[in-house]
XYZ file of N, CA, C and O in Angstrom:
872
model
N -78.210 -70.915 -96.989
C -79.402 -70.276 -97.547
C -78.995 -69.244 -98.592
O -77.861 -68.788 -98.614
N -79.933 -68.875 -99.422
C -79.728 -67.824 -100.424
C -80.401 -66.560 -99.897
O -81.605 -66.558 -99.587
N -79.626 -65.473 -99.792
C -80.106 -64.228 -99.197
C -79.865 -63.077 -100.159
O -78.802 -62.984 -100.774
N -80.854 -62.193 -100.289
C -80.699 -60.956 -101.051
C -80.687 -59.791 -100.071
O -81.623 -59.626 -99.282
N -79.630 -58.986 -100.126
C -79.514 -57.792 -99.293
C -79.773 -56.569 -100.163
O -79.098 -56.370 -101.182
N -80.750 -55.761 -99.788
C -81.084 -54.532 -100.525
C -80.827 -53.353 -99.596
O -81.600 -53.095 -98.665
N -79.730 -52.659 -99.841
C -79.301 -51.560 -98.968
C -78.523 -50.573 -99.820
O -77.598 -50.949 -100.534
N -78.926 -49.275 -99.764
C -78.298 -48.281 -100.638
C -77.070 -47.620 -100.033
O -76.448 -46.774 -100.679
N -76.696 -47.970 -98.818
C -75.436 -47.497 -98.237
C -74.384 -48.573 -98.512
O -74.393 -49.634 -97.880
N -73.466 -48.335 -99.458
C -72.550 -49.387 -99.903
C -71.735 -50.034 -98.786
O -71.569 -51.259 -98.775
N -71.231 -49.239 -97.860
C -70.406 -49.808 -96.790
C -71.221 -50.721 -95.887
O -70.755 -51.804 -95.492
N -72.429 -50.300 -95.566
C -73.298 -51.124 -94.722
C -73.702 -52.393 -95.460
O -73.705 -53.490 -94.890
N -74.054 -52.248 -96.751
C -74.436 -53.421 -97.544
C -73.302 -54.436 -97.596
O -73.518 -55.645 -97.441
N -72.071 -53.944 -97.807
C -70.916 -54.835 -97.879
C -70.663 -55.516 -96.540
O -70.320 -56.710 -96.491
N -70.853 -54.777 -95.451
C -70.626 -55.353 -94.123
C -71.660 -56.429 -93.805
O -71.331 -57.491 -93.254
N -72.931 -56.181 -94.150
C -73.981 -57.184 -93.932
C -73.684 -58.437 -94.741
O -73.764 -59.562 -94.235
N -73.322 -58.245 -96.014
C -73.039 -59.389 -96.884
C -71.866 -60.197 -96.359
O -71.909 -61.438 -96.337
N -70.817 -59.508 -95.927
C -69.641 -60.220 -95.412
C -69.997 -61.027 -94.174
O -69.573 -62.191 -94.024
N -70.787 -60.454 -93.276
C -71.175 -61.153 -92.055
C -71.994 -62.400 -92.391
O -71.766 -63.478 -91.840
N -72.938 -62.251 -93.286
C -73.796 -63.388 -93.650
C -73.015 -64.458 -94.406
O -73.269 -65.656 -94.241
N -72.068 -64.058 -95.240
C -71.234 -65.042 -95.929
C -70.368 -65.816 -94.944
O -70.087 -66.998 -95.147
N -69.953 -65.150 -93.879
C -69.197 -65.845 -92.832
C -70.045 -66.903 -92.144
O -69.524 -67.833 -91.526
N -71.373 -66.750 -92.256
C -72.298 -67.737 -91.706
C -72.648 -68.810 -92.740
O -73.575 -69.596 -92.545
N -71.918 -68.834 -93.853
C -72.054 -69.841 -94.920
C -73.306 -69.662 -95.773
O -73.790 -70.609 -96.380
N -73.847 -68.429 -95.821
C -74.976 -68.150 -96.701
C -74.468 -67.633 -98.051
O -73.406 -67.000 -98.134
N -75.224 -67.882 -99.106
C -74.950 -67.284 -100.415
C -75.690 -65.957 -100.464
O -76.902 -65.913 -100.262
N -74.956 -64.870 -100.721
C -75.535 -63.530 -100.578
C -75.371 -62.724 -101.864
O -74.269 -62.607 -102.402
N -76.475 -62.164 -102.350
C -76.466 -61.199 -103.442
C -76.792 -59.836 -102.853
O -77.524 -59.732 -101.856
N -76.283 -58.776 -103.491
C -76.466 -57.417 -102.959
C -76.896 -56.481 -104.072
O -76.380 -56.543 -105.188
N -77.849 -55.600 -103.767
C -78.201 -54.518 -104.678
C -78.593 -53.293 -103.855
O -78.895 -53.421 -102.656
N -78.582 -52.125 -104.505
C -78.821 -50.893 -103.759
C -80.111 -50.181 -104.079
O -80.365 -49.100 -103.555
N -80.958 -50.761 -104.953
C -82.225 -50.080 -105.259
C -83.352 -51.087 -105.438
O -83.117 -52.270 -105.717
N -84.571 -50.603 -105.282
C -85.725 -51.484 -105.304
C -86.031 -52.073 -106.661
O -86.540 -53.197 -106.757
N -85.736 -51.342 -107.736
C -85.984 -51.871 -109.068
C -85.128 -53.097 -109.343
O -85.625 -54.127 -109.834
N -83.843 -53.001 -109.039
C -82.939 -54.142 -109.230
C -83.326 -55.295 -108.313
O -83.202 -56.468 -108.680
N -83.811 -54.966 -107.122
C -84.234 -56.013 -106.180
C -85.386 -56.817 -106.757
O -85.394 -58.059 -106.701
N -86.370 -56.131 -107.334
C -87.521 -56.841 -107.916
C -87.092 -57.724 -109.084
O -87.625 -58.819 -109.272
N -86.121 -57.262 -109.869
C -85.616 -58.079 -110.973
C -84.981 -59.367 -110.450
O -85.245 -60.454 -110.967
N -84.149 -59.240 -109.427
C -83.484 -60.416 -108.870
C -84.490 -61.370 -108.229
O -84.382 -62.582 -108.341
N -85.473 -60.814 -107.553
C -86.486 -61.649 -106.902
C -87.324 -62.406 -107.923
O -87.840 -63.492 -107.622
N -87.451 -61.864 -109.114
C -88.230 -62.545 -110.157
C -87.451 -63.688 -110.798
O -88.035 -64.562 -111.436
N -86.125 -63.678 -110.623
C -85.265 -64.675 -111.263
C -84.790 -65.747 -110.290
O -84.766 -66.938 -110.621
N -84.419 -65.325 -109.091
C -83.803 -66.239 -108.125
C -84.757 -66.569 -106.976
O -85.555 -65.733 -106.561
N -84.628 -67.776 -106.462
C -85.445 -68.209 -105.317
C -84.667 -67.946 -104.034
O -83.826 -68.754 -103.633
N -84.928 -66.805 -103.415
C -84.235 -66.450 -102.177
C -84.996 -66.984 -100.962
O -86.225 -66.982 -100.941
N -84.242 -67.402 -99.965
C -84.868 -67.806 -98.705
C -85.252 -66.583 -97.883
O -86.311 -66.548 -97.264
N -84.361 -65.577 -97.878
C -84.585 -64.382 -97.056
C -84.202 -63.131 -97.843
O -83.196 -63.112 -98.555
N -85.018 -62.090 -97.706
C -84.734 -60.768 -98.251
C -84.467 -59.818 -97.090
O -85.345 -59.602 -96.245
N -83.254 -59.265 -97.033
C -82.921 -58.225 -96.056
C -83.131 -56.899 -96.770
O -82.366 -56.533 -97.670
N -84.177 -56.175 -96.401
C -84.668 -55.046 -97.196
C -84.650 -53.738 -96.413
O -85.409 -53.570 -95.450
N -83.780 -52.823 -96.844
C -83.822 -51.468 -96.286
C -85.100 -50.804 -96.783
O -85.456 -50.917 -97.961
N -85.775 -50.112 -95.902
C -87.075 -49.554 -96.275
C -86.945 -48.341 -97.183
O -87.700 -48.179 -98.140
N -85.964 -47.476 -96.902
C -85.828 -46.221 -97.641
C -84.751 -46.385 -98.716
O -83.593 -46.034 -98.509
N -85.134 -46.926 -99.880
C -84.198 -47.164 -100.974
C -84.712 -46.477 -102.242
O -85.897 -46.206 -102.371
N -83.800 -46.176 -103.191
C -84.203 -45.452 -104.410
C -84.878 -46.347 -105.442
O -84.925 -47.562 -105.299
N -85.367 -45.710 -106.497
C -86.019 -46.300 -107.679
C -87.397 -46.857 -107.316
O -88.419 -46.364 -107.778
N -87.430 -47.922 -106.533
C -88.694 -48.443 -106.006
C -88.544 -48.532 -104.490
O -87.621 -49.177 -103.986
N -89.414 -47.863 -103.771
C -89.322 -47.825 -102.312
C -89.419 -49.237 -101.729
O -90.083 -50.116 -102.284
N -88.763 -49.426 -100.597
C -88.782 -50.724 -99.946
C -90.177 -51.217 -99.617
O -90.465 -52.423 -99.688
N -91.080 -50.307 -99.270
C -92.467 -50.696 -98.985
C -93.108 -51.356 -100.204
O -93.809 -52.368 -100.092
N -92.849 -50.776 -101.388
C -93.446 -51.319 -102.605
C -92.797 -52.653 -102.983
O -93.481 -53.561 -103.477
N -91.494 -52.790 -102.746
C -90.825 -54.069 -102.995
C -91.460 -55.155 -102.140
O -91.792 -56.245 -102.624
N -91.650 -54.847 -100.870
C -92.265 -55.806 -99.953
C -93.691 -56.131 -100.390
O -94.097 -57.298 -100.425
N -94.441 -55.115 -100.758
C -95.835 -55.305 -101.157
C -95.930 -56.212 -102.393
O -96.743 -57.151 -102.434
N -95.082 -55.973 -103.392
C -95.120 -56.785 -104.609
C -94.662 -58.214 -104.343
O -95.217 -59.163 -104.921
N -93.663 -58.370 -103.504
C -93.172 -59.716 -103.190
C -94.260 -60.538 -102.508
O -94.508 -61.693 -102.867
N -94.926 -59.945 -101.531
C -95.990 -60.645 -100.812
C -97.146 -60.971 -101.755
O -97.696 -62.082 -101.730
N -97.501 -60.027 -102.632
C -98.608 -60.243 -103.563
C -98.319 -61.370 -104.550
O -99.235 -62.033 -105.039
N -97.035 -61.610 -104.828
C -96.663 -62.657 -105.782
C -96.799 -64.058 -105.201
O -96.715 -65.042 -105.936
N -96.983 -64.134 -103.885
C -97.091 -65.437 -103.238
C -95.756 -66.086 -102.965
O -95.687 -67.287 -102.651
N -94.680 -65.327 -103.070
C -93.342 -65.866 -102.859
C -93.167 -66.391 -101.436
O -93.733 -65.857 -100.478
N -92.352 -67.441 -101.303
C -92.044 -67.999 -99.984
C -90.889 -67.265 -99.317
O -90.533 -67.565 -98.172
N -90.282 -66.295 -100.017
C -89.165 -65.538 -99.461
C -89.604 -64.760 -98.228
O -90.609 -64.043 -98.254
N -88.845 -64.899 -97.149
C -89.137 -64.168 -95.916
C -88.445 -62.805 -95.932
O -87.334 -62.678 -96.457
N -89.102 -61.801 -95.365
C -88.609 -60.420 -95.442
C -88.214 -59.902 -94.065
O -89.027 -59.884 -93.133
N -86.942 -59.486 -93.964
C -86.461 -58.777 -92.783
C -86.263 -57.325 -93.202
O -85.386 -57.014 -94.007
N -87.109 -56.437 -92.686
C -87.062 -55.034 -93.088
C -86.153 -54.247 -92.158
O -86.231 -54.386 -90.927
N -85.279 -53.435 -92.757
C -84.370 -52.578 -91.999
C -84.797 -51.130 -92.158
O -85.199 -50.714 -93.253
N -84.692 -50.344 -91.085
C -85.048 -48.930 -91.174
C -84.439 -48.158 -90.016
O -84.148 -48.725 -88.962
N -84.228 -46.879 -90.263
C -83.751 -45.995 -89.199
C -84.902 -45.496 -88.342
O -84.696 -44.916 -87.280
N -86.137 -45.718 -88.794
C -87.321 -45.259 -88.059
C -87.643 -46.254 -86.943
O -87.965 -47.406 -87.203
N -87.542 -45.810 -85.705
C -87.704 -46.717 -84.570
C -89.071 -46.612 -83.896
O -89.352 -47.356 -82.956
N -89.936 -45.706 -84.367
C -91.235 -45.542 -83.723
C -92.086 -46.797 -83.901
O -91.992 -47.504 -84.903
N -92.923 -47.058 -82.898
C -93.786 -48.236 -82.941
C -94.680 -48.207 -84.170
O -94.899 -49.231 -84.830
N -95.183 -47.015 -84.519
C -96.073 -46.917 -85.682
C -95.358 -47.329 -86.967
O -95.965 -47.932 -87.855
N -94.061 -46.998 -87.060
C -93.291 -47.389 -88.245
C -93.129 -48.901 -88.307
O -93.237 -49.504 -89.380
N -92.851 -49.515 -87.163
C -92.697 -50.972 -87.137
C -94.010 -51.651 -87.490
O -94.033 -52.620 -88.247
N -95.092 -51.141 -86.941
C -96.404 -51.726 -87.234
C -96.727 -51.593 -88.711
O -97.234 -52.536 -89.346
N -96.404 -50.436 -89.298
C -96.674 -50.220 -90.715
C -95.861 -51.185 -91.567
O -96.368 -51.781 -92.532
N -94.584 -51.365 -91.231
C -93.732 -52.281 -91.983
C -94.234 -53.705 -91.915
O -94.302 -54.412 -92.931
N -94.616 -54.151 -90.743
C -95.147 -55.508 -90.591
C -96.485 -55.647 -91.312
O -96.813 -56.709 -91.848
N -97.241 -54.560 -91.330
C -98.530 -54.584 -92.018
C -98.391 -54.754 -93.523
O -99.311 -55.236 -94.191
N -97.248 -54.383 -94.069
C -96.998 -54.545 -95.497
C -96.714 -55.993 -95.858
O -96.723 -56.360 -97.033
N -96.438 -56.811 -94.833
C -96.146 -58.221 -95.086
C -94.755 -58.642 -94.689
O -94.380 -59.800 -94.885
N -93.960 -57.716 -94.137
C -92.629 -58.091 -93.662
C -92.765 -59.100 -92.522
O -93.700 -59.035 -91.719
N -91.829 -60.039 -92.463
C -91.870 -61.070 -91.423
C -91.167 -60.629 -90.147
O -91.451 -61.137 -89.066
N -90.229 -59.693 -90.279
C -89.492 -59.209 -89.115
C -89.027 -57.793 -89.417
O -89.016 -57.357 -90.579
N -88.630 -57.077 -88.378
C -88.324 -55.656 -88.490
C -87.150 -55.361 -87.572
O -87.152 -55.749 -86.407
N -86.105 -54.712 -88.110
C -84.910 -54.403 -87.321
C -84.537 -52.955 -87.559
O -84.413 -52.510 -88.701
N -84.380 -52.200 -86.481
C -84.053 -50.781 -86.603
C -82.544 -50.564 -86.577
O -81.797 -51.306 -85.949
N -82.115 -49.534 -87.282
C -80.708 -49.138 -87.296
C -80.448 -48.156 -86.156
O -81.310 -47.325 -85.866
N -79.273 -48.214 -85.548
C -78.196 -49.191 -85.754
C -78.539 -50.531 -85.112
O -79.350 -50.588 -84.189
N -77.933 -51.588 -85.604
C -78.209 -52.923 -85.086
C -76.898 -53.690 -84.940
O -75.864 -53.316 -85.518
N -76.945 -54.762 -84.189
C -75.782 -55.646 -84.047
C -75.823 -56.672 -85.173
O -76.871 -57.274 -85.436
N -74.713 -56.876 -85.850
C -74.682 -57.824 -86.960
C -75.031 -59.235 -86.498
O -75.651 -60.002 -87.233
N -74.630 -59.571 -85.269
C -74.942 -60.907 -84.754
C -76.449 -61.100 -84.634
O -76.971 -62.185 -84.915
N -77.163 -60.038 -84.224
C -78.617 -60.146 -84.121
C -79.243 -60.268 -85.513
O -80.158 -61.081 -85.718
N -78.746 -59.474 -86.471
C -79.278 -59.581 -87.823
C -79.077 -60.994 -88.371
O -79.994 -61.584 -88.944
N -77.888 -61.562 -88.168
C -77.606 -62.916 -88.660
C -78.527 -63.937 -88.011
O -79.010 -64.869 -88.669
N -78.782 -63.772 -86.712
C -79.665 -64.701 -86.010
C -81.092 -64.599 -86.537
O -81.785 -65.618 -86.695
N -81.538 -63.392 -86.839
C -82.895 -63.216 -87.368
C -83.016 -63.783 -88.785
O -84.040 -64.361 -89.142
N -81.973 -63.597 -89.593
C -81.970 -64.176 -90.939
C -82.060 -65.693 -90.863
O -82.823 -66.328 -91.604
N -81.290 -66.289 -89.971
C -81.317 -67.751 -89.824
C -82.700 -68.225 -89.393
O -83.233 -69.208 -89.918
N -83.314 -67.508 -88.455
C -84.650 -67.889 -87.981
C -85.679 -67.769 -89.100
O -86.542 -68.638 -89.259
N -85.596 -66.709 -89.896
C -86.536 -66.541 -91.000
C -86.315 -67.606 -92.077
O -87.266 -68.103 -92.672
N -85.060 -67.943 -92.317
C -84.759 -68.962 -93.309
C -85.359 -70.308 -92.952
O -85.820 -71.049 -93.824
N -85.384 -70.613 -91.681
C -85.991 -71.869 -91.245
C -87.483 -71.883 -91.522
O -88.074 -72.927 -91.773
N -88.091 -70.686 -91.500
C -89.532 -70.596 -91.754
C -89.857 -70.645 -93.234
O -91.010 -70.854 -93.611
N -88.861 -70.448 -94.106
C -89.119 -70.419 -95.542
C -89.108 -71.802 -96.169
O -89.394 -71.957 -97.347
N -88.784 -72.827 -95.372
C -88.739 -74.196 -95.869
C -89.213 -75.114 -94.754
O -89.332 -74.686 -93.607
N -89.489 -76.389 -95.069
C -89.869 -77.312 -93.996
C -88.826 -77.324 -92.895
O -87.628 -77.244 -93.156
N -89.289 -77.404 -91.670
C -88.391 -77.285 -90.524
C -87.345 -78.400 -90.521
O -87.656 -79.569 -90.729
N -86.093 -78.008 -90.302
C -85.021 -78.975 -90.127
C -84.890 -79.303 -88.644
O -85.183 -78.462 -87.778
N -84.404 -80.502 -88.327
C -84.062 -80.769 -86.932
C -82.896 -79.878 -86.527
O -82.143 -79.404 -87.392
N -82.716 -79.602 -85.221
C -81.619 -78.740 -84.785
C -80.257 -79.231 -85.268
O -79.369 -78.441 -85.564
N -80.088 -80.564 -85.344
C -78.846 -81.158 -85.824
C -79.197 -82.141 -86.932
O -80.113 -82.954 -86.791
N -78.478 -82.069 -88.050
C -78.717 -82.965 -89.179
C -77.825 -84.198 -89.043
O -76.623 -84.074 -88.808
N -78.408 -85.381 -89.212
C -77.647 -86.625 -89.082
C -77.987 -87.564 -90.227
O -79.140 -87.720 -90.591
N -76.946 -88.196 -90.782
C -77.150 -89.223 -91.798
C -75.831 -89.956 -92.045
O -74.780 -89.320 -92.161
N -75.910 -91.274 -92.134
C -74.771 -92.110 -92.526
C -73.521 -91.826 -91.691
O -72.407 -91.788 -92.212
N -73.709 -91.608 -90.410
C -72.574 -91.367 -89.529
C -72.103 -89.933 -89.479
O -71.168 -89.605 -88.744
N -72.748 -89.056 -90.252
C -72.384 -87.639 -90.262
C -73.328 -86.859 -89.361
O -74.549 -87.032 -89.432
N -72.781 -86.003 -88.532
C -73.561 -85.118 -87.674
C -73.174 -83.680 -88.001
O -71.995 -83.325 -87.934
N -74.166 -82.866 -88.383
C -73.903 -81.470 -88.735
C -74.768 -80.575 -87.865
O -75.991 -80.721 -87.830
N -74.121 -79.657 -87.169
C -74.811 -78.704 -86.309
C -74.768 -77.335 -86.985
O -73.726 -76.671 -86.995
N -75.891 -76.885 -87.598
C -75.884 -75.598 -88.313
C -75.566 -74.410 -87.414
O -74.898 -73.470 -87.851
N -76.042 -74.434 -86.176
C -75.831 -73.291 -85.282
C -74.363 -73.143 -84.900
O -73.830 -72.031 -84.830
N -73.698 -74.255 -84.644
C -72.287 -74.223 -84.240
C -71.326 -74.307 -85.431
O -70.123 -74.164 -85.258
N -71.855 -74.584 -86.597
C -71.027 -74.769 -87.789
C -69.986 -75.864 -87.560
O -68.798 -75.703 -87.876
N -70.450 -76.983 -87.034
C -69.573 -78.113 -86.744
C -70.062 -79.362 -87.466
O -71.268 -79.597 -87.574
N -69.107 -80.147 -87.963
C -69.409 -81.402 -88.637
C -68.537 -82.504 -88.040
O -67.329 -82.320 -87.849
N -69.165 -83.651 -87.764
C -68.435 -84.818 -87.273
C -68.831 -86.022 -88.123
O -69.981 -86.154 -88.545
N -67.861 -86.890 -88.378
C -68.179 -88.172 -88.997
C -67.678 -89.280 -88.091
O -66.478 -89.370 -87.810
N -68.617 -90.080 -87.619
C -68.303 -91.171 -86.688
C -67.479 -90.658 -85.514
O -66.506 -91.282 -85.076
N -67.858 -89.465 -85.013
C -67.196 -88.882 -83.851
C -65.950 -88.084 -84.160
O -65.395 -87.431 -83.270
N -65.494 -88.092 -85.412
C -64.286 -87.350 -85.807
C -64.676 -85.985 -86.355
O -65.507 -85.877 -87.249
N -64.060 -84.929 -85.809
C -64.344 -83.581 -86.277
C -63.839 -83.405 -87.699
O -62.710 -83.798 -88.039
N -64.686 -82.803 -88.572
C -64.335 -82.597 -89.978
C -64.322 -81.096 -90.261
O -65.389 -80.467 -90.304
N -63.149 -80.490 -90.438
C -63.106 -79.055 -90.752
C -63.469 -78.812 -92.212
O -62.872 -79.387 -93.116
N -64.461 -77.971 -92.432
C -64.933 -77.696 -93.786
C -64.875 -76.203 -94.085
O -65.041 -75.368 -93.193
N -64.681 -75.878 -95.374
C -64.802 -74.488 -95.810
C -66.279 -74.102 -95.812
O -67.165 -74.952 -95.673
N -66.548 -72.814 -96.012
C -67.937 -72.351 -96.020
C -68.745 -73.017 -97.134
O -69.884 -73.432 -96.923
N -68.161 -73.118 -98.323
C -68.884 -73.730 -99.440
C -69.087 -75.219 -99.208
O -70.156 -75.761 -99.498
N -68.080 -75.913 -98.695
C -68.220 -77.342 -98.413
C -69.312 -77.575 -97.372
O -70.121 -78.495 -97.501
N -69.344 -76.713 -96.368
C -70.368 -76.814 -95.327
C -71.757 -76.606 -95.927
O -72.692 -77.367 -95.667
N -71.891 -75.567 -96.770
C -73.192 -75.258 -97.366
C -73.671 -76.389 -98.274
O -74.866 -76.733 -98.274
N -72.765 -76.987 -99.036
C -73.132 -78.103 -99.914
C -73.556 -79.308 -99.086
O -74.558 -79.974 -99.390
N -72.825 -79.595 -98.008
C -73.171 -80.734 -97.159
C -74.538 -80.531 -96.507
O -75.321 -81.488 -96.375
N -74.848 -79.308 -96.110
C -76.170 -79.022 -95.541
C -77.266 -79.409 -96.520
O -78.250 -80.072 -96.160
N -77.119 -79.003 -97.793
C -78.149 -79.305 -98.786
C -78.263 -80.804 -99.049
O -79.369 -81.327 -99.218
N -77.141 -81.514 -99.058
C -77.175 -82.957 -99.271
C -77.849 -83.676 -98.101
O -78.628 -84.612 -98.296
N -77.578 -83.223 -96.888
C -78.207 -83.841 -95.719
C -79.687 -83.508 -95.659
O -80.514 -84.350 -95.284
N -80.047 -82.290 -96.022
C -81.465 -81.900 -96.011
C -82.279 -82.720 -97.015
O -83.479 -82.919 -96.836
N -81.621 -83.180 -98.064
C -82.328 -83.951 -99.089
C -82.752 -85.323 -98.589
O -83.579 -85.985 -99.216
N -82.182 -85.768 -97.468
C -82.592 -87.019 -96.817
C -82.530 -88.220 -97.770
O -83.468 -89.007 -97.870
N -81.408 -88.329 -98.475
C -81.200 -89.469 -99.351
C -81.564 -89.231 -100.798
O -81.192 -90.016 -101.674
N -82.314 -88.174 -101.077
C -82.685 -87.856 -102.456
C -81.494 -87.232 -103.187
O -80.565 -86.714 -102.568
N -81.533 -87.283 -104.504
C -80.457 -86.717 -105.307
C -80.646 -85.207 -105.465
O -81.751 -84.737 -105.718
N -79.549 -84.471 -105.300
C -79.564 -83.014 -105.451
C -78.741 -82.673 -106.685
O -77.582 -83.079 -106.802
N -79.322 -81.929 -107.608
C -78.617 -81.594 -108.845
C -77.562 -80.525 -108.604
O -77.612 -79.767 -107.622
N -76.606 -80.444 -109.526
C -75.585 -79.393 -109.438
C -76.230 -78.016 -109.512
O -75.798 -77.076 -108.839
N -77.288 -77.903 -110.311
C -77.993 -76.621 -110.429
C -78.614 -76.210 -109.098
O -78.587 -75.030 -108.719
N -79.188 -77.176 -108.377
C -79.780 -76.872 -107.067
C -78.706 -76.443 -106.076
O -78.928 -75.527 -105.273
N -77.556 -77.092 -106.127
C -76.463 -76.720 -105.227
C -75.937 -75.324 -105.557
O -75.650 -74.538 -104.648
N -75.831 -74.997 -106.844
C -75.421 -73.651 -107.233
C -76.415 -72.616 -106.727
O -76.042 -71.537 -106.273
N -77.706 -72.947 -106.807
C -78.760 -72.019 -106.396
C -78.677 -71.691 -104.917
O -78.895 -70.546 -104.503
N -78.347 -72.694 -104.096
C -78.384 -72.513 -102.646
C -77.048 -72.130 -102.027
O -77.015 -71.459 -100.988
N -75.938 -72.533 -102.635
C -74.641 -72.352 -101.975
C -73.759 -71.281 -102.620
O -72.735 -70.911 -102.036
N -74.142 -70.777 -103.798
C -73.343 -69.756 -104.475
C -74.213 -68.543 -104.765
O -75.438 -68.644 -104.816
N -73.561 -67.384 -104.974
C -74.338 -66.185 -105.279
C -74.530 -66.047 -106.787
O -74.125 -66.915 -107.571
N -75.148 -64.945 -107.205
C -75.541 -64.773 -108.606
C -74.366 -64.586 -109.554
O -74.527 -64.653 -110.774
N -73.171 -64.346 -109.020
C -72.015 -64.093 -109.876
C -71.332 -65.374 -110.347
O -70.417 -65.316 -111.158
N -71.763 -66.511 -109.833
C -71.130 -67.764 -110.241
C -71.513 -68.109 -111.685
O -72.647 -67.894 -112.109
N -70.556 -68.601 -112.437
C -70.798 -69.056 -113.800
C -71.559 -70.376 -113.739
O -71.082 -71.344 -113.136
N -72.766 -70.462 -114.336
C -73.544 -71.704 -114.261
C -72.839 -72.893 -114.904
O -73.203 -74.041 -114.654
N -71.826 -72.620 -115.730
C -71.090 -73.708 -116.374
C -69.770 -73.996 -115.656
O -68.924 -74.718 -116.160
N -69.599 -73.407 -114.499
C -68.374 -73.597 -113.746
C -68.276 -75.004 -113.191
O -69.277 -75.699 -113.024
N -67.060 -75.413 -112.868
C -66.851 -76.704 -112.231
C -66.799 -76.588 -110.723
O -66.303 -77.495 -110.040
N -67.324 -75.477 -110.188
C -67.224 -75.227 -108.744
C -67.902 -76.315 -107.923
O -67.376 -76.735 -106.890
N -69.074 -76.775 -108.374
C -69.775 -77.808 -107.616
C -68.969 -79.099 -107.601
O -68.761 -79.715 -106.545
N -68.499 -79.516 -108.767
C -67.727 -80.762 -108.853
C -66.477 -80.683 -107.984
O -66.141 -81.637 -107.253
N -65.775 -79.548 -108.023
C -64.556 -79.384 -107.236
C -64.867 -79.407 -105.740
O -64.143 -80.033 -104.947
N -65.952 -78.744 -105.352
C -66.335 -78.722 -103.943
C -66.717 -80.120 -103.458
O -66.363 -80.531 -102.347
N -67.413 -80.875 -104.289
C -67.781 -82.241 -103.943
C -66.524 -83.102 -103.762
O -66.436 -83.910 -102.815
N -65.537 -82.938 -104.649
C -64.294 -83.693 -104.534
C -63.590 -83.400 -103.206
O -63.122 -84.310 -102.519
N -63.524 -82.121 -102.843
C -62.887 -81.733 -101.584
C -63.675 -82.258 -100.391
O -63.095 -82.721 -99.392
N -64.997 -82.209 -100.496
C -65.858 -82.687 -99.418
C -65.657 -84.187 -99.211
O -65.547 -84.659 -98.068
N -65.611 -84.933 -100.301
C -65.388 -86.381 -100.195
C -64.053 -86.678 -99.504
O -63.963 -87.564 -98.647
N -63.022 -85.949 -99.904
C -61.700 -86.184 -99.323
C -61.697 -85.910 -97.814
O -61.126 -86.675 -97.026
N -62.354 -84.830 -97.411
C -62.355 -84.474 -95.986
C -63.219 -85.423 -95.162
O -62.905 -85.702 -93.997
N -64.317 -85.902 -95.745
C -65.180 -86.838 -95.011
C -64.530 -88.207 -94.861
O -64.854 -88.955 -93.936
N -63.604 -88.548 -95.761
C -62.837 -89.776 -95.621
C -63.554 -91.013 -96.127
O -64.619 -90.955 -96.734
N -62.919 -92.151 -95.825
C -63.435 -93.446 -96.270
C -64.263 -94.109 -95.179
O -64.014 -93.883 -93.995
N -65.223 -94.966 -95.555
C -65.626 -95.253 -96.934
C -66.332 -94.067 -97.570
O -66.885 -93.223 -96.883
N -66.303 -94.002 -98.900
C -66.904 -92.891 -99.622
C -68.357 -92.677 -99.244
O -69.105 -93.641 -99.060
N -68.755 -91.420 -99.112
C -70.094 -91.109 -98.606
C -70.984 -90.456 -99.653
O -72.152 -90.821 -99.809
N -70.447 -89.478 -100.397
C -71.248 -88.733 -101.368
C -71.206 -89.464 -102.704
O -70.149 -89.614 -103.314
N -72.355 -89.917 -103.160
C -72.452 -90.640 -104.431
C -72.780 -89.683 -105.573
O -73.509 -88.709 -105.391
N -72.239 -90.001 -106.757
C -72.614 -89.293 -107.983
C -73.669 -90.109 -108.713
O -73.459 -91.296 -108.972
N -74.798 -89.496 -109.007
C -75.834 -90.132 -109.818
C -75.681 -89.551 -111.215
O -76.012 -88.390 -111.457
N -75.130 -90.332 -112.113
C -74.745 -89.854 -113.438
C -75.901 -89.125 -114.140
O -77.000 -89.666 -114.256
N -75.605 -87.917 -114.573
C -76.595 -87.138 -115.308
C -77.658 -86.498 -114.454
O -78.536 -85.808 -114.972
N -77.604 -86.730 -113.145
C -78.658 -86.217 -112.247
C -78.075 -85.302 -111.171
O -78.496 -84.159 -111.003
N -77.099 -85.790 -110.408
C -76.537 -84.971 -109.341
C -75.821 -85.814 -108.303
O -75.156 -86.801 -108.619
N -76.005 -85.437 -107.035
C -75.276 -86.072 -105.935
C -76.233 -86.414 -104.794
O -77.276 -85.769 -104.624
N -75.837 -87.431 -104.016
C -76.675 -87.806 -102.882
C -75.842 -88.483 -101.807
O -74.741 -88.980 -102.064
N -76.375 -88.469 -100.599
C -75.835 -89.248 -99.496
C -76.894 -90.300 -99.180
O -77.922 -89.978 -98.588
N -76.700 -91.562 -99.612
C -77.741 -92.577 -99.467
C -77.947 -93.003 -98.012
O -77.132 -92.708 -97.150
């Protein structure tokens, strides 16, 4: 999934991003509400992890504008305020979930994953196609019963190809979902990742190239 983390404490922001990247998500980070609104206007994020008390534009206003825009991005609001009235107020702004500080990173990751599932059509618990079985929760991939060890990017690309259910996925779509905003759009990262994925999945070849369009698992 593509996740935007908005947190003005640099160490905490970096720790959240690192944890989520370990879960194979593409993560962008910013520390103020103005920059967050700019990124949200450009990129299609599945989940926004939003600290409530941030500079430039308050987190409440970021949430309010995002909801008013009709965006499908789900909002997990973070705050040090633990009172029930604060949680109710945050949810009333349109946030989908609310987590108070301090929190366990494992719980935050689980909530992000749950919200991400709500931002798109529901996936089955395990993705299966052409002899490939992928379990998103366990981060495990098997082909015809053989375990396939994948890197985080290879795993994320395979998820998108399996979710497409036989349809072709463009390189641009894969960049959008599996890489963060710092990737060069003209990079060969997608092609290289596909080559590595094909090699690890083995024969017969599974991932097809549709010339000029993208990639698919028929």
